[in-house]
Amino acid sequence: MNVHDSEKMLGILGNNGYVAAGKPEDADVIIFNTCAIREKAEQKFFSQLGRTKQLKKKNHNLTIAVAGCVAQSEQETVRKRAPHVDVMLGPQNIGRISDMVSGQASNGSFDENHELAYEELFVTRSSRIKAWISIMYGCNNFCSYCIVPYTRGREVSRPSSSIVSEVLRLRGQGYREITLLGQNVNSYKSDCDFTELLRLIDKTEIERMRFVTSHPRDLSLELIRTMQELPSVCEHVHLPLQAGSDNILRMMNRGYTYGEYQKKVDMLREAVPDIAITTDIITGFPGETRQDFEQTVYALNGIEYDGIFAFKYSPRKGTTAFDMENTVPDEEKSERLNRVLQIQEEITYKKNRKLEGTTQEVLIEGSSDTDTALLSGRTRTNKIVTLPDSGDEIGSFVSVLISKARRHSLSGEKC
Ligand code: SF4
C-alpha cells in the first residue's frame, strides 16, 4: 500500500515539474512515506529523519516532508522530535503533496478524505510490467492490534468504471499483471461488489490479476467460485490467519475461529487445486499462552502454507490491544517467532520441491538480483523462478521446466 502511495506522490510531483534526485544531498525536497504498523519501522524512520537535519543546514531551501501513517498518528511527536520538518500529511491526503511542498497549502494535512477514492491521481510506476491498482481505501475492521483504521480512515471504494479504465490504460501501455490493492478487498462495494469487479476486469483481457489483502471472514464461496472461473485471476491468495488459537483470535477481534478459517482453506483448495496460500502470523499477542501458541504451530503444520510473513506483536498506542494485560516478554515473543519461521522454512522448501519436474508459466520481470546472467520472474502462484537468459524480453511469458527447488526460489530452463 505504501509503495503504491509513493508511486502516486512521485506521479503527482512529476506532473508538476519535479524530477527525482539521485541522492538526498542533491534533493530540494525529501519525503518520508512512513509506516506505523510496527514500532521498529517507526524507530527506523525517526533515526533517518534525524540525519536530514544536517542536510538542511547545508541547503536552506531543502523541504522535508513526512507522509504516511506515522505522520497521521504521531503528529505531535514528529513536531517535537524533529522541528526541522516543514510539511506533514496523512495517507488520505497524498493528493495534496505537490501543493504542500511548494508552500501553496498549509503545512499539515490530516483530514479524513473520502474524495481520494474518486480522484484520478498521476502515478509514476516502478515497473513496466506489473502494476498496483488501489480499489479501496481505509478499513472498518478494527482488529485490536492494528493502527490502520485510525490512520487510513473508514472504508471507501473506488467506482468500478474508474478502476476498469485504469486497467485498460495499463494494458495499452503493455502491462501484463495487475494487483488490486485494499486493506480488505473482499468488502469492496461501490456500484458493484468485489466478484463483479473481478469479472469486469477479466473482460479487459489483462493476462494476470491478483489482489491483496483478503480478510478470511469475508472470503465468500462466491469469490472462490469466481477465482476458479476467471482465467486472469492467479492461483494465489494471501489470507492472514494471525494466530491459531480461537481465544487469541477473539482477543484480536478477527471475526473468525480457526475452524472457520480452515474450512475456507479447504474450499479454496478444492476449487483451485494448485492454489498457493500465504499468510501473516503474529507471535506473543497479549495473553498468548504456550498452549495458545501451540495452536499456531498446529495451524502451520496442518495448513502448510506456501509462505508466511511472521512478526512479533508490536504494541501500537491508540489501539485496544495496547492497554491489554498479560503481555508476553519480548524474549518469549522472539523465541516463538523463531520457531514459527523455522517450521515454515521446512514447509516452504517441501512445497517448492514438489514443483521440481513441473512446467510453470513464468512472467519475466528482469535480471536476477543474485546473478545478472540469469533472468528472474514469477509463476502464477507468485513463486520466484530464475532461468538462463536466452534473449527473452522482459514482460514476456515463458514456459519453464523447474529443475531445482530452493528454500525461497525455484530455477529451471525454458521449454
Ligand atoms: S483488517 Fe484488521 S489488520 Fe487488516 S488493516 Fe483492517 S484492522 Fe488492520
Short mmCIF file of C-alpha atoms and ligand atoms in Angstrom, two decimals:
data_model
loop_
_atom_site.label_atom_id
_atom_site.label_comp_id
_atom_site.label_asym_id
_atom_site.label_seq_id
_atom_site.Cartn_x
_atom_site.Cartn_y
_atom_site.Cartn_z
CA MET A 1 0.00 0.00 0.00
CA ASN A 2 2.77 2.43 0.94
CA VAL A 3 4.88 1.53 -2.09
CA HIS A 4 1.95 2.41 -4.33
CA ASP A 5 1.25 5.62 -2.37
CA SER A 6 4.88 6.58 -3.05
CA GLU A 7 4.34 5.89 -6.77
CA LYS A 8 1.35 8.24 -6.64
CA MET A 9 3.30 11.01 -4.89
CA LEU A 10 6.09 10.62 -7.48
CA GLY A 11 3.50 10.85 -10.27
CA ILE A 12 1.86 13.98 -8.84
CA LEU A 13 5.22 15.68 -8.29
CA GLY A 14 6.46 14.63 -11.74
CA ASN A 15 3.36 16.17 -13.29
CA ASN A 16 4.24 19.41 -11.53
CA GLY A 17 7.76 19.59 -12.90
CA TYR A 18 9.73 17.81 -10.19
CA VAL A 19 12.35 15.23 -11.16
CA ALA A 20 13.81 12.51 -8.95
CA ALA A 21 17.16 13.38 -7.34
CA GLY A 22 19.93 10.79 -7.41
CA LYS A 23 20.77 11.14 -3.73
CA PRO A 24 19.43 13.02 -0.68
CA GLU A 25 22.31 15.56 -0.83
CA ASP A 26 21.08 16.72 -4.28
CA ALA A 27 17.40 16.98 -3.36
CA ASP A 28 15.33 20.12 -2.83
CA VAL A 29 12.52 18.04 -1.36
CA ILE A 30 12.82 14.88 0.75
CA ILE A 31 9.65 12.97 1.51
CA PHE A 32 9.44 10.19 4.07
CA ASN A 33 6.49 7.93 3.36
CA THR A 34 6.10 6.24 6.72
CA CYS A 35 4.61 3.01 8.05
CA ALA A 36 3.23 2.79 11.60
CA ILE A 37 2.28 -0.87 11.62
CA ARG A 38 5.17 -1.85 13.92
CA GLU A 39 7.35 0.06 16.32
CA LYS A 40 10.56 -0.98 14.58
CA ALA A 41 9.59 0.70 11.29
CA GLU A 42 8.74 3.84 13.24
CA GLN A 43 12.09 3.83 15.04
CA LYS A 44 13.96 3.42 11.75
CA PHE A 45 12.07 6.37 10.33
CA PHE A 46 12.92 8.62 13.28
CA SER A 47 16.61 7.77 13.03
CA GLN A 48 16.65 8.52 9.26
CA LEU A 49 14.71 11.71 9.84
CA GLY A 50 17.30 12.87 12.39
CA ARG A 51 20.01 12.67 9.73
CA THR A 52 18.24 15.14 7.45
CA LYS A 53 18.87 17.93 9.98
CA GLN A 54 22.47 18.18 8.74
CA LEU A 55 21.30 18.32 5.10
CA LYS A 56 19.00 21.16 5.97
CA LYS A 57 21.88 23.13 7.49
CA LYS A 58 23.76 22.80 4.19
CA ASN A 59 20.77 23.56 1.95
CA HIS A 60 18.44 26.19 3.39
CA ASN A 61 15.93 25.64 0.58
CA LEU A 62 15.51 21.97 1.41
CA THR A 63 11.92 20.98 2.24
CA ILE A 64 11.43 17.95 4.48
CA ALA A 65 8.02 16.29 4.28
CA VAL A 66 6.65 13.41 6.33
CA ALA A 67 3.79 11.48 4.76
CA GLY A 68 2.01 8.25 5.69
CA CYS A 69 0.72 6.64 8.84
CA VAL A 70 3.36 7.92 11.32
CA ALA A 71 2.61 11.47 10.19
CA GLN A 72 -1.08 10.79 10.84
CA SER A 73 -0.77 9.03 14.19
CA GLU A 74 2.27 10.78 15.70
CA GLN A 75 1.88 14.39 14.57
CA GLU A 76 2.92 15.86 17.92
CA THR A 77 5.87 13.51 18.41
CA VAL A 78 7.22 14.29 14.93
CA ARG A 79 6.90 18.04 15.54
CA LYS A 80 8.63 17.75 18.92
CA ARG A 81 11.41 15.39 17.88
CA ALA A 82 12.07 16.99 14.51
CA PRO A 83 11.18 20.69 14.40
CA HIS A 84 13.07 20.90 11.07
CA VAL A 85 10.19 19.05 9.34
CA ASP A 86 8.34 21.51 7.06
CA VAL A 87 5.33 19.53 5.89
CA MET A 88 3.26 16.63 7.25
CA LEU A 89 0.39 14.84 5.59
CA GLY A 90 -1.59 11.70 6.37
CA PRO A 91 -2.17 8.85 3.90
CA GLN A 92 -5.58 10.16 2.93
CA ASN A 93 -4.07 13.46 1.78
CA ILE A 94 -1.31 12.32 -0.57
CA GLY A 95 -3.14 14.05 -3.47
CA ARG A 96 -2.06 17.39 -1.94
CA ILE A 97 1.67 16.60 -1.85
CA SER A 98 2.66 18.98 -4.65
CA ASP A 99 0.74 21.99 -3.25
CA MET A 100 2.15 21.29 0.17
CA VAL A 101 5.82 21.02 -0.72
CA SER A 102 5.58 24.10 -2.92
CA GLY A 103 4.12 26.04 0.01
CA GLN A 104 0.74 26.60 -1.67
CA ALA A 105 -1.15 24.75 1.06
CA SER A 106 -0.90 24.65 4.85
CA ASN A 107 1.98 22.59 6.25
CA GLY A 108 -0.21 19.89 7.83
CA SER A 109 -2.97 17.86 6.21
CA PHE A 110 -4.71 15.07 8.09
CA ASP A 111 -8.40 15.23 7.09
CA GLU A 112 -10.49 12.13 6.59
CA ASN A 113 -10.63 12.39 2.81
CA HIS A 114 -13.18 10.17 1.05
CA GLU A 115 -12.51 12.06 -2.16
CA LEU A 116 -9.30 10.07 -2.51
CA ALA A 117 -11.35 7.23 -4.00
CA TYR A 118 -12.76 9.48 -6.72
CA GLU A 119 -9.63 11.36 -7.68
CA GLU A 120 -7.62 10.22 -10.70
CA LEU A 121 -4.09 10.66 -9.40
CA PHE A 122 -0.97 10.66 -11.57
CA VAL A 123 1.23 7.62 -10.94
CA THR A 124 4.91 7.01 -11.73
CA ARG A 125 5.25 3.23 -11.57
CA SER A 126 8.46 1.44 -10.73
CA SER A 127 7.68 -1.48 -13.08
CA ARG A 128 6.69 -1.55 -16.77
CA ILE A 129 5.15 -4.99 -16.40
CA LYS A 130 3.32 -5.23 -13.11
CA ALA A 131 1.10 -2.53 -11.62
CA TRP A 132 -0.62 -1.89 -8.32
CA ILE A 133 -4.16 -0.52 -8.54
CA SER A 134 -5.96 0.88 -5.49
CA ILE A 135 -9.57 -0.26 -5.45
CA MET A 136 -10.47 0.90 -1.96
CA TYR A 137 -9.04 2.90 0.90
CA GLY A 138 -9.27 2.56 4.67
CA CYS A 139 -10.59 -0.20 6.90
CA ASN A 140 -13.64 -0.74 9.12
CA ASN A 141 -12.42 -3.83 10.93
CA PHE A 142 -10.58 -2.51 13.96
CA CYS A 143 -8.54 -5.62 14.69
CA SER A 144 -7.44 -4.87 18.24
CA TYR A 145 -3.69 -4.68 17.44
CA CYS A 146 -3.93 -2.58 14.29
CA ILE A 147 -3.39 1.15 13.81
CA VAL A 148 -4.57 1.23 10.18
CA PRO A 149 -8.24 2.17 10.76
CA TYR A 150 -7.03 5.16 12.80
CA THR A 151 -4.56 6.33 10.16
CA ARG A 152 -6.25 5.43 6.88
CA GLY A 153 -9.83 6.09 7.98
CA ARG A 154 -13.05 4.28 7.08
CA GLU A 155 -13.51 2.07 4.02
CA VAL A 156 -14.34 3.81 0.78
CA SER A 157 -14.36 2.04 -2.59
CA ARG A 158 -13.39 3.46 -5.97
CA PRO A 159 -16.06 3.35 -8.71
CA SER A 160 -15.61 0.29 -10.93
CA SER A 161 -15.54 2.37 -14.15
CA SER A 162 -12.50 4.29 -12.92
CA ILE A 163 -10.69 1.04 -11.98
CA VAL A 164 -11.51 -0.61 -15.32
CA SER A 165 -10.27 2.45 -17.27
CA GLU A 166 -7.00 2.31 -15.33
CA VAL A 167 -6.59 -1.38 -16.21
CA LEU A 168 -7.35 -0.68 -19.89
CA ARG A 169 -4.83 2.15 -19.91
CA LEU A 170 -2.16 -0.08 -18.36
CA ARG A 171 -2.96 -2.88 -20.78
CA GLY A 172 -2.48 -0.43 -23.66
CA GLN A 173 0.91 0.50 -22.23
CA GLY A 174 2.00 -3.15 -22.23
CA TYR A 175 1.44 -4.12 -18.59
CA ARG A 176 0.83 -7.86 -18.15
CA GLU A 177 -0.12 -8.16 -14.49
CA ILE A 178 -2.12 -6.07 -12.04
CA THR A 179 -2.59 -6.36 -8.28
CA LEU A 180 -5.74 -4.88 -6.83
CA LEU A 181 -5.00 -3.22 -3.52
CA GLY A 182 -7.13 -2.65 -0.47
CA GLN A 183 -6.95 -3.31 3.26
CA ASN A 184 -9.85 -5.71 2.90
CA VAL A 185 -10.61 -6.22 -0.80
CA ASN A 186 -13.43 -8.68 -0.13
CA SER A 187 -15.57 -5.89 1.29
CA TYR A 188 -15.16 -3.75 -1.86
CA LYS A 189 -18.55 -2.18 -2.55
CA SER A 190 -19.29 0.64 -4.97
CA ASP A 191 -21.62 0.33 -7.95
CA CYS A 192 -20.80 -3.41 -7.81
CA ASP A 193 -19.25 -5.88 -5.38
CA PHE A 194 -15.78 -7.44 -5.48
CA THR A 195 -16.67 -10.52 -7.52
CA GLU A 196 -18.43 -8.38 -10.12
CA LEU A 197 -15.38 -6.10 -10.22
CA LEU A 198 -13.16 -9.12 -10.93
CA ARG A 199 -15.46 -10.09 -13.82
CA LEU A 200 -15.34 -6.59 -15.28
CA ILE A 201 -11.54 -6.53 -15.09
CA ASP A 202 -11.23 -10.03 -16.56
CA LYS A 203 -13.08 -8.73 -19.65
CA THR A 204 -10.23 -6.25 -20.28
CA GLU A 205 -8.11 -9.33 -21.14
CA ILE A 206 -5.30 -8.35 -18.82
CA GLU A 207 -3.28 -11.58 -18.56
CA ARG A 208 -2.77 -11.78 -14.81
CA MET A 209 -4.74 -10.39 -11.93
CA ARG A 210 -4.00 -10.65 -8.21
CA PHE A 211 -5.47 -8.98 -5.14
CA VAL A 212 -4.39 -8.21 -1.59
CA THR A 213 -5.47 -8.38 1.17
CA SER A 214 -8.37 -10.77 1.70
CA HIS A 215 -9.96 -10.90 5.14
CA PRO A 216 -10.74 -14.54 5.98
CA ARG A 217 -14.13 -13.63 7.44
CA ASP A 218 -15.26 -12.02 4.17
CA LEU A 219 -13.85 -14.60 1.77
CA SER A 220 -17.11 -15.91 0.30
CA LEU A 221 -17.95 -19.06 -1.62
CA GLU A 222 -18.96 -16.79 -4.49
CA LEU A 223 -15.47 -15.26 -4.55
CA ILE A 224 -13.89 -18.72 -4.53
CA ARG A 225 -16.08 -19.74 -7.49
CA THR A 226 -15.17 -16.54 -9.31
CA MET A 227 -11.47 -17.23 -8.79
CA GLN A 228 -11.99 -20.72 -10.20
CA GLU A 229 -13.87 -19.41 -13.20
CA LEU A 230 -11.89 -16.35 -14.37
CA PRO A 231 -8.75 -17.16 -16.38
CA SER A 232 -6.91 -13.97 -15.42
CA VAL A 233 -7.15 -14.48 -11.65
CA CYS A 234 -3.87 -16.04 -10.49
CA GLU A 235 -3.80 -19.14 -8.32
CA HIS A 236 -2.59 -17.40 -5.19
CA VAL A 237 -4.35 -15.94 -2.19
CA HIS A 238 -2.88 -14.14 0.80
CA LEU A 239 -5.16 -14.96 3.72
CA PRO A 240 -3.86 -13.58 7.04
CA LEU A 241 -4.52 -16.04 9.88
CA GLN A 242 -2.56 -14.11 12.59
CA ALA A 243 -2.98 -16.84 15.26
CA GLY A 244 -4.22 -20.41 15.55
CA SER A 245 -5.93 -20.08 18.94
CA ASP A 246 -9.62 -19.15 18.99
CA ASN A 247 -9.07 -17.33 22.25
CA ILE A 248 -6.39 -15.11 20.73
CA LEU A 249 -8.37 -14.62 17.51
CA ARG A 250 -11.27 -13.37 19.64
CA MET A 251 -8.98 -11.01 21.58
CA MET A 252 -7.63 -9.78 18.25
CA ASN A 253 -11.21 -9.09 17.08
CA ARG A 254 -10.59 -11.02 13.87
CA GLY A 255 -14.16 -12.26 13.47
CA TYR A 256 -13.46 -15.95 12.74
CA THR A 257 -12.38 -19.12 14.53
CA TYR A 258 -9.56 -21.36 13.36
CA GLY A 259 -12.17 -23.98 12.32
CA GLU A 260 -13.99 -21.46 10.13
CA TYR A 261 -10.69 -20.34 8.62
CA GLN A 262 -9.64 -23.89 7.87
CA LYS A 263 -12.94 -24.62 6.11
CA LYS A 264 -12.27 -21.68 3.76
CA VAL A 265 -8.79 -23.04 3.01
CA ASP A 266 -10.36 -26.44 2.21
CA MET A 267 -12.89 -24.78 -0.08
CA LEU A 268 -10.15 -22.82 -1.86
CA ARG A 269 -8.04 -25.92 -2.40
CA GLU A 270 -10.98 -27.92 -3.64
CA ALA A 271 -11.99 -25.24 -6.14
CA VAL A 272 -8.47 -24.28 -7.29
CA PRO A 273 -6.31 -27.39 -6.70
CA ASP A 274 -2.82 -25.89 -7.12
CA ILE A 275 -3.56 -22.64 -5.36
CA ALA A 276 -0.73 -21.13 -3.29
CA ILE A 277 -1.84 -19.82 0.07
CA THR A 278 0.26 -17.40 2.11
CA THR A 279 -0.45 -15.80 5.46
CA ASP A 280 0.55 -13.39 8.23
CA ILE A 281 1.32 -14.57 11.76
CA ILE A 282 1.77 -12.52 14.95
CA THR A 283 3.59 -14.12 17.87
CA GLY A 284 3.24 -13.04 21.50
CA PHE A 285 -0.07 -11.16 21.36
CA PRO A 286 -1.08 -10.13 24.94
CA GLY A 287 -2.44 -13.15 26.81
CA GLU A 288 -0.98 -15.69 24.33
CA THR A 289 -0.14 -18.70 26.50
CA ARG A 290 2.13 -21.58 25.49
CA GLN A 291 -0.98 -23.61 24.67
CA ASP A 292 -2.35 -20.79 22.52
CA PHE A 293 0.94 -20.59 20.68
CA GLU A 294 0.93 -24.36 20.09
CA GLN A 295 -2.36 -23.82 18.22
CA THR A 296 -0.49 -21.56 15.80
CA VAL A 297 2.16 -24.25 15.32
CA TYR A 298 -0.66 -26.76 14.76
CA ALA A 299 -2.20 -24.46 12.14
CA LEU A 300 1.10 -24.03 10.27
CA ASN A 301 1.68 -27.78 10.17
CA GLY A 302 -1.93 -28.51 9.28
CA ILE A 303 -2.44 -25.93 6.54
CA GLU A 304 1.08 -26.00 5.09
CA TYR A 305 1.26 -22.51 3.67
CA ASP A 306 3.39 -21.69 0.66
CA GLY A 307 4.89 -18.78 2.56
CA ILE A 308 4.29 -16.61 5.61
CA PHE A 309 5.09 -13.16 6.93
CA ALA A 310 5.60 -13.52 10.68
CA PHE A 311 6.29 -10.82 13.24
CA LYS A 312 6.43 -10.31 16.96
CA TYR A 313 3.43 -8.48 18.33
CA SER A 314 4.21 -4.76 18.44
CA PRO A 315 2.04 -2.59 20.73
CA ARG A 316 0.61 0.44 18.95
CA LYS A 317 -0.62 3.36 21.01
CA GLY A 318 -4.32 4.10 20.45
CA THR A 319 -5.31 0.51 19.67
CA THR A 320 -7.38 -1.65 22.06
CA ALA A 321 -4.61 -4.22 22.48
CA PHE A 322 -2.20 -1.53 23.68
CA ASP A 323 -3.96 -1.49 27.07
CA MET A 324 -4.31 -5.27 27.40
CA GLU A 325 -2.73 -7.03 30.34
CA ASN A 326 -0.70 -10.27 30.43
CA THR A 327 1.82 -9.06 27.92
CA VAL A 328 4.31 -11.63 26.67
CA PRO A 329 8.00 -10.92 27.43
CA ASP A 330 10.00 -9.87 24.39
CA GLU A 331 12.33 -12.86 24.66
CA GLU A 332 9.38 -15.22 24.57
CA LYS A 333 7.89 -13.39 21.58
CA SER A 334 11.23 -13.78 19.75
CA GLU A 335 11.52 -17.45 20.65
CA ARG A 336 8.02 -18.12 19.34
CA LEU A 337 8.76 -16.13 16.19
CA ASN A 338 11.92 -18.13 15.51
CA ARG A 339 10.06 -21.38 15.97
CA VAL A 340 7.35 -20.28 13.53
CA LEU A 341 9.95 -19.22 10.96
CA GLN A 342 11.89 -22.49 11.28
CA ILE A 343 8.77 -24.61 10.86
CA GLN A 344 7.72 -22.61 7.84
CA GLU A 345 11.18 -22.81 6.19
CA GLU A 346 10.87 -26.58 6.00
CA ILE A 347 7.28 -26.44 4.75
CA THR A 348 8.13 -23.89 2.03
CA TYR A 349 11.09 -25.97 0.93
CA LYS A 350 8.99 -29.14 0.85
CA LYS A 351 6.30 -27.41 -1.23
CA ASN A 352 8.90 -25.97 -3.61
CA ARG A 353 10.48 -29.42 -4.07
CA LYS A 354 7.10 -30.77 -5.21
CA LEU A 355 7.35 -28.40 -8.18
CA GLU A 356 10.55 -29.99 -9.49
CA GLY A 357 9.80 -31.59 -12.85
CA THR A 358 6.69 -29.49 -13.47
CA THR A 359 6.26 -26.85 -16.16
CA GLN A 360 5.31 -23.36 -14.98
CA GLU A 361 4.25 -20.22 -16.79
CA VAL A 362 6.71 -17.50 -15.76
CA LEU A 363 6.34 -13.79 -16.38
CA ILE A 364 9.86 -12.44 -16.91
CA GLU A 365 10.48 -9.40 -14.71
CA GLY A 366 14.19 -8.70 -15.27
CA SER A 367 17.65 -9.89 -14.32
CA SER A 368 18.03 -11.94 -11.18
CA ASP A 369 19.19 -9.90 -8.15
CA THR A 370 21.77 -12.53 -7.24
CA ASP A 371 23.15 -13.34 -10.71
CA THR A 372 22.71 -10.88 -13.57
CA ALA A 373 23.39 -13.62 -16.13
CA LEU A 374 20.05 -15.12 -15.13
CA LEU A 375 16.53 -13.86 -15.74
CA SER A 376 14.00 -13.79 -12.94
CA GLY A 377 10.24 -13.96 -13.00
CA ARG A 378 7.22 -15.27 -11.14
CA THR A 379 4.79 -18.12 -11.59
CA ARG A 380 1.05 -17.57 -11.40
CA THR A 381 1.33 -18.82 -7.82
CA ASN A 382 3.78 -15.96 -7.13
CA LYS A 383 6.91 -18.08 -6.74
CA ILE A 384 10.22 -16.65 -7.90
CA VAL A 385 11.88 -18.55 -10.75
CA THR A 386 15.34 -17.94 -12.23
CA LEU A 387 16.38 -19.22 -15.66
CA PRO A 388 19.28 -18.73 -18.11
CA ASP A 389 18.99 -15.58 -20.20
CA SER A 390 18.14 -16.75 -23.70
CA GLY A 391 17.15 -13.35 -25.01
CA ASP A 392 13.57 -13.40 -23.77
CA GLU A 393 12.18 -9.98 -23.37
CA ILE A 394 11.25 -8.57 -20.03
CA GLY A 395 7.49 -8.77 -19.82
CA SER A 396 7.14 -11.99 -21.84
CA PHE A 397 5.52 -15.20 -20.65
CA VAL A 398 7.81 -18.22 -20.81
CA SER A 399 7.14 -21.92 -20.09
CA VAL A 400 9.80 -23.11 -17.68
CA LEU A 401 10.63 -26.67 -16.69
CA ILE A 402 11.52 -26.48 -12.99
CA SER A 403 14.73 -28.37 -12.31
CA LYS A 404 15.72 -27.22 -8.84
CA ALA A 405 13.87 -26.02 -5.76
CA ARG A 406 15.47 -23.82 -3.16
CA ARG A 407 14.04 -22.51 0.09
CA HIS A 408 12.95 -19.19 -1.36
CA SER A 409 13.00 -19.68 -5.11
CA LEU A 410 12.97 -22.15 -7.98
CA SER A 411 15.18 -22.45 -11.03
CA GLY A 412 14.67 -24.06 -14.39
CA GLU A 413 15.01 -23.83 -18.13
CA LYS A 414 12.80 -22.61 -20.92
CA CYS A 415 10.96 -25.46 -22.63
S1 SF4 B 1 -8.36 -5.92 8.55
FE1 SF4 B 1 -7.53 -5.70 10.64
S2 SF4 B 1 -5.32 -5.96 10.34
FE2 SF4 B 1 -6.16 -5.50 8.32
S3 SF4 B 1 -5.98 -3.27 8.13
FE3 SF4 B 1 -8.04 -3.67 8.92
S4 SF4 B 1 -7.82 -3.53 11.15
FE4 SF4 B 1 -5.74 -3.74 10.30
#
